Short mmCIF file of N, CA and C in Angstrom, two decimals:
data_model
loop_
_atom_site.label_atom_id
_atom_site.label_comp_id
_atom_site.label_asym_id
_atom_site.label_seq_id
_atom_site.Cartn_x
_atom_site.Cartn_y
_atom_site.Cartn_z
N MET A 139 13.30 -43.73 62.36
CA MET A 139 14.31 -44.72 62.89
C MET A 139 14.22 -46.10 61.83
N THR A 140 12.94 -46.36 61.76
CA THR A 140 12.57 -47.71 61.44
C THR A 140 12.85 -47.79 59.85
N GLU A 141 12.79 -46.59 59.12
CA GLU A 141 12.91 -46.17 57.73
C GLU A 141 14.34 -46.72 57.39
N THR A 142 15.51 -46.05 58.39
CA THR A 142 16.46 -46.56 58.43
C THR A 142 17.36 -47.55 58.35
N ALA A 143 16.59 -48.37 59.50
CA ALA A 143 16.65 -49.63 59.38
C ALA A 143 16.54 -50.58 58.38
N ASP A 144 15.28 -50.47 58.00
CA ASP A 144 14.64 -51.00 56.60
C ASP A 144 15.64 -50.96 55.71
N GLY A 145 16.33 -49.65 55.39
CA GLY A 145 16.85 -49.42 54.19
C GLY A 145 18.21 -50.15 54.24
N VAL A 146 19.00 -50.10 55.95
CA VAL A 146 19.98 -50.81 55.60
C VAL A 146 19.98 -52.49 55.68
N ALA A 147 18.81 -52.94 56.07
CA ALA A 147 18.34 -54.41 55.72
C ALA A 147 18.05 -54.87 54.37
N ASP A 148 17.60 -53.81 53.89
CA ASP A 148 17.38 -53.62 52.25
C ASP A 148 18.81 -54.04 51.60
N GLN A 149 19.70 -52.99 51.97
CA GLN A 149 20.91 -53.01 51.07
C GLN A 149 21.90 -54.19 51.24
N ALA A 150 21.52 -54.52 52.81
CA ALA A 150 22.39 -56.07 52.96
C ALA A 150 21.69 -57.12 52.45
N LEU A 151 20.44 -57.19 52.28
CA LEU A 151 19.87 -58.17 51.32
C LEU A 151 20.30 -58.35 50.29
N ARG A 152 20.17 -57.04 49.63
CA ARG A 152 20.82 -57.17 48.48
C ARG A 152 22.15 -57.61 48.08
N ASN A 153 22.93 -57.22 48.82
CA ASN A 153 24.61 -57.40 48.82
C ASN A 153 24.36 -58.89 49.00
N ASP A 154 23.81 -59.54 49.80
CA ASP A 154 24.02 -60.95 49.91
C ASP A 154 23.50 -61.67 48.90
N LEU A 155 22.05 -61.16 48.27
CA LEU A 155 21.77 -61.87 46.78
C LEU A 155 22.99 -61.45 45.87
N GLU A 156 23.53 -60.62 45.56
CA GLU A 156 24.57 -60.11 44.89
C GLU A 156 25.68 -61.19 44.87
N ASP A 157 26.11 -61.66 46.08
CA ASP A 157 27.16 -62.57 46.31
C ASP A 157 26.74 -63.92 45.96
N VAL A 158 25.62 -64.11 46.37
CA VAL A 158 25.26 -65.47 45.96
C VAL A 158 24.93 -65.48 44.43
N TYR A 159 24.30 -64.60 43.71
CA TYR A 159 24.28 -64.89 42.20
C TYR A 159 25.72 -64.57 41.48
N GLY A 160 26.52 -63.93 42.03
CA GLY A 160 27.89 -63.83 41.69
C GLY A 160 28.65 -65.55 41.89
N ARG A 161 28.26 -66.06 43.16
CA ARG A 161 29.03 -67.30 43.47
C ARG A 161 28.19 -68.28 42.34
N TYR A 162 27.09 -68.16 41.87
CA TYR A 162 26.52 -69.18 40.85
C TYR A 162 26.92 -68.79 39.57
N GLU A 163 27.11 -67.68 39.09
CA GLU A 163 27.60 -67.43 37.94
C GLU A 163 29.34 -68.36 37.92
N GLU A 164 29.81 -67.98 38.46
CA GLU A 164 31.22 -68.90 38.87
C GLU A 164 31.20 -70.25 39.11
N LEU A 165 30.10 -70.78 39.40
CA LEU A 165 29.94 -72.59 39.53
C LEU A 165 29.44 -72.70 37.82
N ARG A 166 28.51 -71.65 37.19
CA ARG A 166 27.93 -72.30 35.99
C ARG A 166 28.94 -72.33 35.12
N SER A 167 29.62 -71.06 35.03
CA SER A 167 30.97 -70.95 34.25
C SER A 167 32.15 -71.99 34.23
N GLY A 168 32.03 -72.77 35.66
CA GLY A 168 33.01 -73.96 35.86
C GLY A 168 32.44 -75.06 35.23
N VAL A 169 31.20 -75.16 35.04
CA VAL A 169 30.38 -76.57 34.74
C VAL A 169 30.39 -76.08 33.28
N ASP A 170 30.32 -75.05 32.57
CA ASP A 170 30.42 -75.19 31.15
C ASP A 170 31.82 -75.35 30.91
N GLU A 171 32.92 -74.77 31.31
CA GLU A 171 34.18 -75.20 31.23
C GLU A 171 34.55 -76.65 31.28
N LEU A 172 33.62 -77.35 32.39
CA LEU A 172 33.97 -78.77 32.57
C LEU A 172 33.58 -79.49 30.93
N GLN A 173 32.55 -78.91 31.07
CA GLN A 173 31.69 -79.84 29.88
C GLN A 173 32.57 -79.42 28.51
N ARG A 174 33.05 -78.40 28.09
CA ARG A 174 33.89 -78.49 26.97
C ARG A 174 35.14 -79.13 26.97
N SER A 175 35.70 -79.25 28.30
CA SER A 175 36.91 -80.00 28.40
C SER A 175 36.28 -81.44 28.21
N LEU A 176 35.42 -82.02 28.59
CA LEU A 176 34.96 -83.60 28.72
C LEU A 176 34.79 -83.59 26.94
N ALA A 177 34.23 -82.59 26.57
CA ALA A 177 33.59 -82.82 24.93
C ALA A 177 35.12 -82.89 24.02
N THR A 178 36.14 -82.38 24.45
CA THR A 178 37.31 -82.57 23.45
C THR A 178 38.38 -83.37 24.06
N MET A 179 38.13 -84.14 25.18
CA MET A 179 39.04 -84.51 25.80
C MET A 179 39.47 -86.20 24.70
N GLN A 180 40.93 -86.42 24.96
CA GLN A 180 41.29 -87.65 23.96
C GLN A 180 42.41 -87.73 25.14
N VAL A 181 42.46 -89.31 25.36
CA VAL A 181 43.54 -89.71 25.68
C VAL A 181 44.44 -91.00 25.37
N SER A 182 45.61 -90.84 25.41
CA SER A 182 46.06 -92.04 24.88
C SER A 182 47.05 -92.53 25.55
N ALA A 183 47.55 -94.11 25.11
CA ALA A 183 48.14 -94.86 25.71
C ALA A 183 49.10 -95.62 24.95
N ALA A 184 50.18 -95.86 25.00
CA ALA A 184 51.13 -96.72 24.18
C ALA A 184 51.46 -98.18 25.02
N SER A 185 51.40 -99.35 24.26
CA SER A 185 52.25 -100.21 24.82
C SER A 185 53.61 -100.42 25.37
N PRO A 186 54.24 -101.08 26.36
CA PRO A 186 55.38 -100.86 26.80
C PRO A 186 56.27 -101.14 25.74
N ASP A 187 56.56 -101.79 24.45
CA ASP A 187 57.50 -101.62 23.62
C ASP A 187 57.10 -100.31 22.71
N GLY A 188 55.77 -99.79 22.62
CA GLY A 188 55.56 -98.86 21.85
C GLY A 188 54.92 -99.25 20.19
N ALA A 189 54.74 -100.53 20.21
CA ALA A 189 54.12 -100.99 19.25
C ALA A 189 52.49 -100.70 18.95
N VAL A 190 51.93 -100.40 20.17
CA VAL A 190 50.85 -100.19 19.66
C VAL A 190 50.50 -98.99 20.39
N HIS A 191 49.47 -98.04 19.84
CA HIS A 191 49.13 -96.82 20.30
C HIS A 191 47.75 -96.89 20.34
N ALA A 192 46.71 -96.56 21.55
CA ALA A 192 45.31 -96.03 21.46
C ALA A 192 45.27 -95.18 22.06
N THR A 193 43.73 -94.42 21.60
CA THR A 193 43.40 -93.16 22.10
C THR A 193 41.86 -93.35 22.18
N VAL A 194 41.39 -92.83 23.63
CA VAL A 194 40.08 -92.99 23.78
C VAL A 194 39.53 -91.52 23.95
N ASN A 195 38.46 -91.10 23.76
CA ASN A 195 37.45 -89.89 24.02
C ASN A 195 37.18 -90.22 25.72
N ALA A 196 36.43 -89.18 25.99
CA ALA A 196 36.14 -89.00 27.35
C ALA A 196 35.02 -90.15 27.73
N ASP A 197 34.16 -90.95 26.71
CA ASP A 197 33.09 -91.98 27.13
C ASP A 197 34.05 -93.19 27.22
N GLY A 198 35.34 -92.95 26.79
CA GLY A 198 36.00 -94.60 26.66
C GLY A 198 35.95 -95.27 25.49
N ASP A 199 35.57 -94.03 24.50
CA ASP A 199 35.40 -94.85 23.18
C ASP A 199 36.41 -94.99 22.64
N LEU A 200 37.08 -95.91 21.64
CA LEU A 200 38.31 -96.18 21.22
C LEU A 200 38.34 -95.00 19.86
N VAL A 201 38.60 -94.03 19.78
CA VAL A 201 38.79 -93.01 18.49
C VAL A 201 40.12 -93.09 18.14
N GLY A 202 41.16 -94.02 18.31
CA GLY A 202 42.36 -93.81 17.40
C GLY A 202 43.21 -95.19 17.80
N LEU A 203 43.98 -96.00 16.75
CA LEU A 203 44.24 -97.08 16.98
C LEU A 203 45.40 -97.25 15.82
N ARG A 204 47.00 -96.89 16.25
CA ARG A 204 48.06 -96.93 15.45
C ARG A 204 48.91 -98.16 15.65
N LEU A 205 48.98 -99.24 14.89
CA LEU A 205 49.85 -100.46 15.33
C LEU A 205 51.29 -100.47 14.40
N ASP A 206 52.44 -100.52 15.11
CA ASP A 206 53.79 -100.30 14.32
C ASP A 206 53.61 -101.70 13.71
N GLU A 207 54.34 -101.55 12.20
CA GLU A 207 54.56 -102.65 11.43
C GLU A 207 55.23 -103.92 12.00
N THR A 208 56.02 -103.72 12.75
CA THR A 208 56.66 -104.73 13.42
C THR A 208 55.68 -105.69 14.35
N ALA A 209 55.08 -105.13 14.56
CA ALA A 209 54.01 -106.14 15.76
C ALA A 209 52.97 -106.62 14.51
N CYS A 210 52.64 -106.03 13.47
CA CYS A 210 51.86 -106.97 12.64
C CYS A 210 52.57 -107.94 11.92
N ARG A 211 54.24 -107.73 11.92
CA ARG A 211 54.79 -108.77 11.15
C ARG A 211 55.23 -110.01 12.49
N GLU A 212 55.56 -109.45 13.23
CA GLU A 212 56.42 -110.20 14.02
C GLU A 212 55.51 -111.54 15.24
N TRP A 213 54.35 -110.01 15.67
CA TRP A 213 53.02 -110.81 16.70
C TRP A 213 52.25 -111.95 15.94
N ASN A 214 52.02 -113.34 16.70
CA ASN A 214 50.65 -113.90 15.98
C ASN A 214 49.65 -112.87 16.41
N VAL A 215 48.34 -113.28 16.32
CA VAL A 215 46.91 -112.67 16.19
C VAL A 215 46.80 -112.81 17.76
N ASP A 216 46.95 -113.52 18.37
CA ASP A 216 46.76 -113.42 19.80
C ASP A 216 47.51 -112.40 20.48
N THR A 217 48.73 -112.65 20.49
CA THR A 217 49.84 -111.68 21.56
C THR A 217 49.18 -110.28 20.60
N LEU A 218 48.89 -109.92 19.64
CA LEU A 218 48.18 -108.61 19.04
C LEU A 218 47.21 -108.41 19.52
N ALA A 219 46.39 -108.84 19.80
CA ALA A 219 44.91 -108.53 20.36
C ALA A 219 45.18 -108.45 21.97
N ARG A 220 45.79 -108.98 22.59
CA ARG A 220 45.84 -109.01 23.78
C ARG A 220 46.66 -107.48 24.21
N VAL A 221 47.84 -107.25 23.62
CA VAL A 221 48.33 -106.11 23.43
C VAL A 221 47.54 -104.74 23.23
N ILE A 222 46.81 -105.10 22.20
CA ILE A 222 45.76 -103.84 22.05
C ILE A 222 44.76 -103.76 22.94
N VAL A 223 44.11 -104.78 23.28
CA VAL A 223 43.24 -104.98 24.59
C VAL A 223 43.87 -104.23 25.71
N GLU A 224 45.04 -104.33 26.02
CA GLU A 224 45.78 -103.88 27.11
C GLU A 224 45.92 -102.80 27.26
N THR A 225 46.20 -102.42 26.09
CA THR A 225 46.46 -100.74 25.86
C THR A 225 45.43 -99.95 25.91
N VAL A 226 44.39 -100.13 25.07
CA VAL A 226 43.13 -99.72 25.06
C VAL A 226 42.36 -99.45 26.65
N GLN A 227 42.40 -100.48 27.42
CA GLN A 227 42.56 -100.45 28.94
C GLN A 227 43.25 -99.44 29.67
N ASN A 228 44.67 -99.36 29.14
CA ASN A 228 45.57 -98.61 30.08
C ASN A 228 44.81 -96.58 29.50
N ALA A 229 44.70 -96.57 28.27
CA ALA A 229 44.19 -95.29 27.76
C ALA A 229 43.07 -94.92 28.64
N SER A 230 41.89 -95.85 28.77
CA SER A 230 40.57 -95.61 29.34
C SER A 230 40.70 -95.40 30.87
N ALA A 231 41.93 -95.81 31.49
CA ALA A 231 42.29 -95.59 32.84
C ALA A 231 42.90 -94.05 33.22
N GLY A 232 43.60 -93.90 32.10
CA GLY A 232 44.39 -92.47 32.10
C GLY A 232 43.01 -91.84 31.85
N LYS A 233 41.93 -91.87 31.03
CA LYS A 233 40.60 -91.25 30.97
C LYS A 233 40.18 -91.07 32.34
N HIS A 234 39.74 -91.86 32.81
CA HIS A 234 39.16 -91.80 34.43
C HIS A 234 39.82 -91.10 35.21
N ARG A 235 41.13 -91.25 35.06
CA ARG A 235 42.28 -90.23 35.87
C ARG A 235 42.21 -88.89 35.26
N GLN A 236 42.06 -88.41 34.58
CA GLN A 236 41.73 -87.05 34.07
C GLN A 236 40.47 -86.63 34.20
N VAL A 237 39.50 -87.38 34.02
CA VAL A 237 38.45 -87.09 34.26
C VAL A 237 37.84 -86.44 35.98
N GLU A 238 38.78 -87.35 36.67
CA GLU A 238 38.54 -87.08 37.89
C GLU A 238 39.36 -85.75 38.52
N HIS A 239 40.54 -85.83 37.60
CA HIS A 239 41.08 -84.23 37.97
C HIS A 239 40.64 -83.14 37.53
N LEU A 240 39.83 -83.21 36.46
CA LEU A 240 38.94 -82.19 35.95
C LEU A 240 37.94 -81.90 36.97
N VAL A 241 37.07 -82.87 37.27
CA VAL A 241 36.26 -82.74 37.99
C VAL A 241 36.42 -82.41 39.38
N THR A 242 37.64 -82.63 40.17
CA THR A 242 38.01 -81.75 41.26
C THR A 242 38.40 -80.79 41.23
N ASN A 243 39.10 -80.51 40.06
CA ASN A 243 39.75 -78.89 39.89
C ASN A 243 38.53 -77.92 39.89
N HIS A 244 37.25 -78.73 39.40
CA HIS A 244 36.02 -77.54 39.01
C HIS A 244 35.23 -77.80 40.38
N ARG A 245 35.57 -78.38 41.34
CA ARG A 245 34.31 -78.72 42.57
C ARG A 245 34.85 -76.97 42.99
N PRO A 246 33.82 -76.40 43.48
CA PRO A 246 33.73 -75.64 44.58
C PRO A 246 34.73 -75.83 46.06
N SER A 247 35.80 -75.14 46.64
CA SER A 247 35.78 -75.41 47.85
C SER A 247 35.07 -75.04 49.02
N ASP A 248 35.39 -75.81 49.97
CA ASP A 248 33.85 -75.67 51.07
C ASP A 248 33.75 -74.29 51.47
N ASP A 249 35.00 -73.06 51.35
CA ASP A 249 34.65 -71.99 51.50
C ASP A 249 33.77 -71.33 50.45
N GLU A 250 33.70 -71.78 49.01
CA GLU A 250 33.00 -71.22 47.86
C GLU A 250 31.65 -71.79 48.20
N ALA A 251 31.24 -73.31 48.69
CA ALA A 251 30.13 -73.70 48.83
C ALA A 251 29.20 -73.15 49.95
N ALA A 252 29.90 -72.44 50.89
CA ALA A 252 29.05 -71.95 52.22
C ALA A 252 28.57 -70.87 51.90
#
């Protein structure tokens, strides 16, 4: 009878181990997906009038900047500089929101973590 109880306990332990390993694989896969998403993330923003477009990557580095010709002709350099800085800041804020959204979506629920 002890051998039967040991066999049942061994099988239960194997099942628990398989469940834990399965959850680990899901978490690892989620982390890999999150890393891929962050590596390719680019977030853009435009000034209110659309004259300035800025794009930042997941690190917040400016990777793209497009200026409308009218902005270059009609604005003085101080105004243009201010609008560029504000637009880059808006793109960076959007990047923060996207990163937070990605991390939240890849975080295991309380049930999965238990």
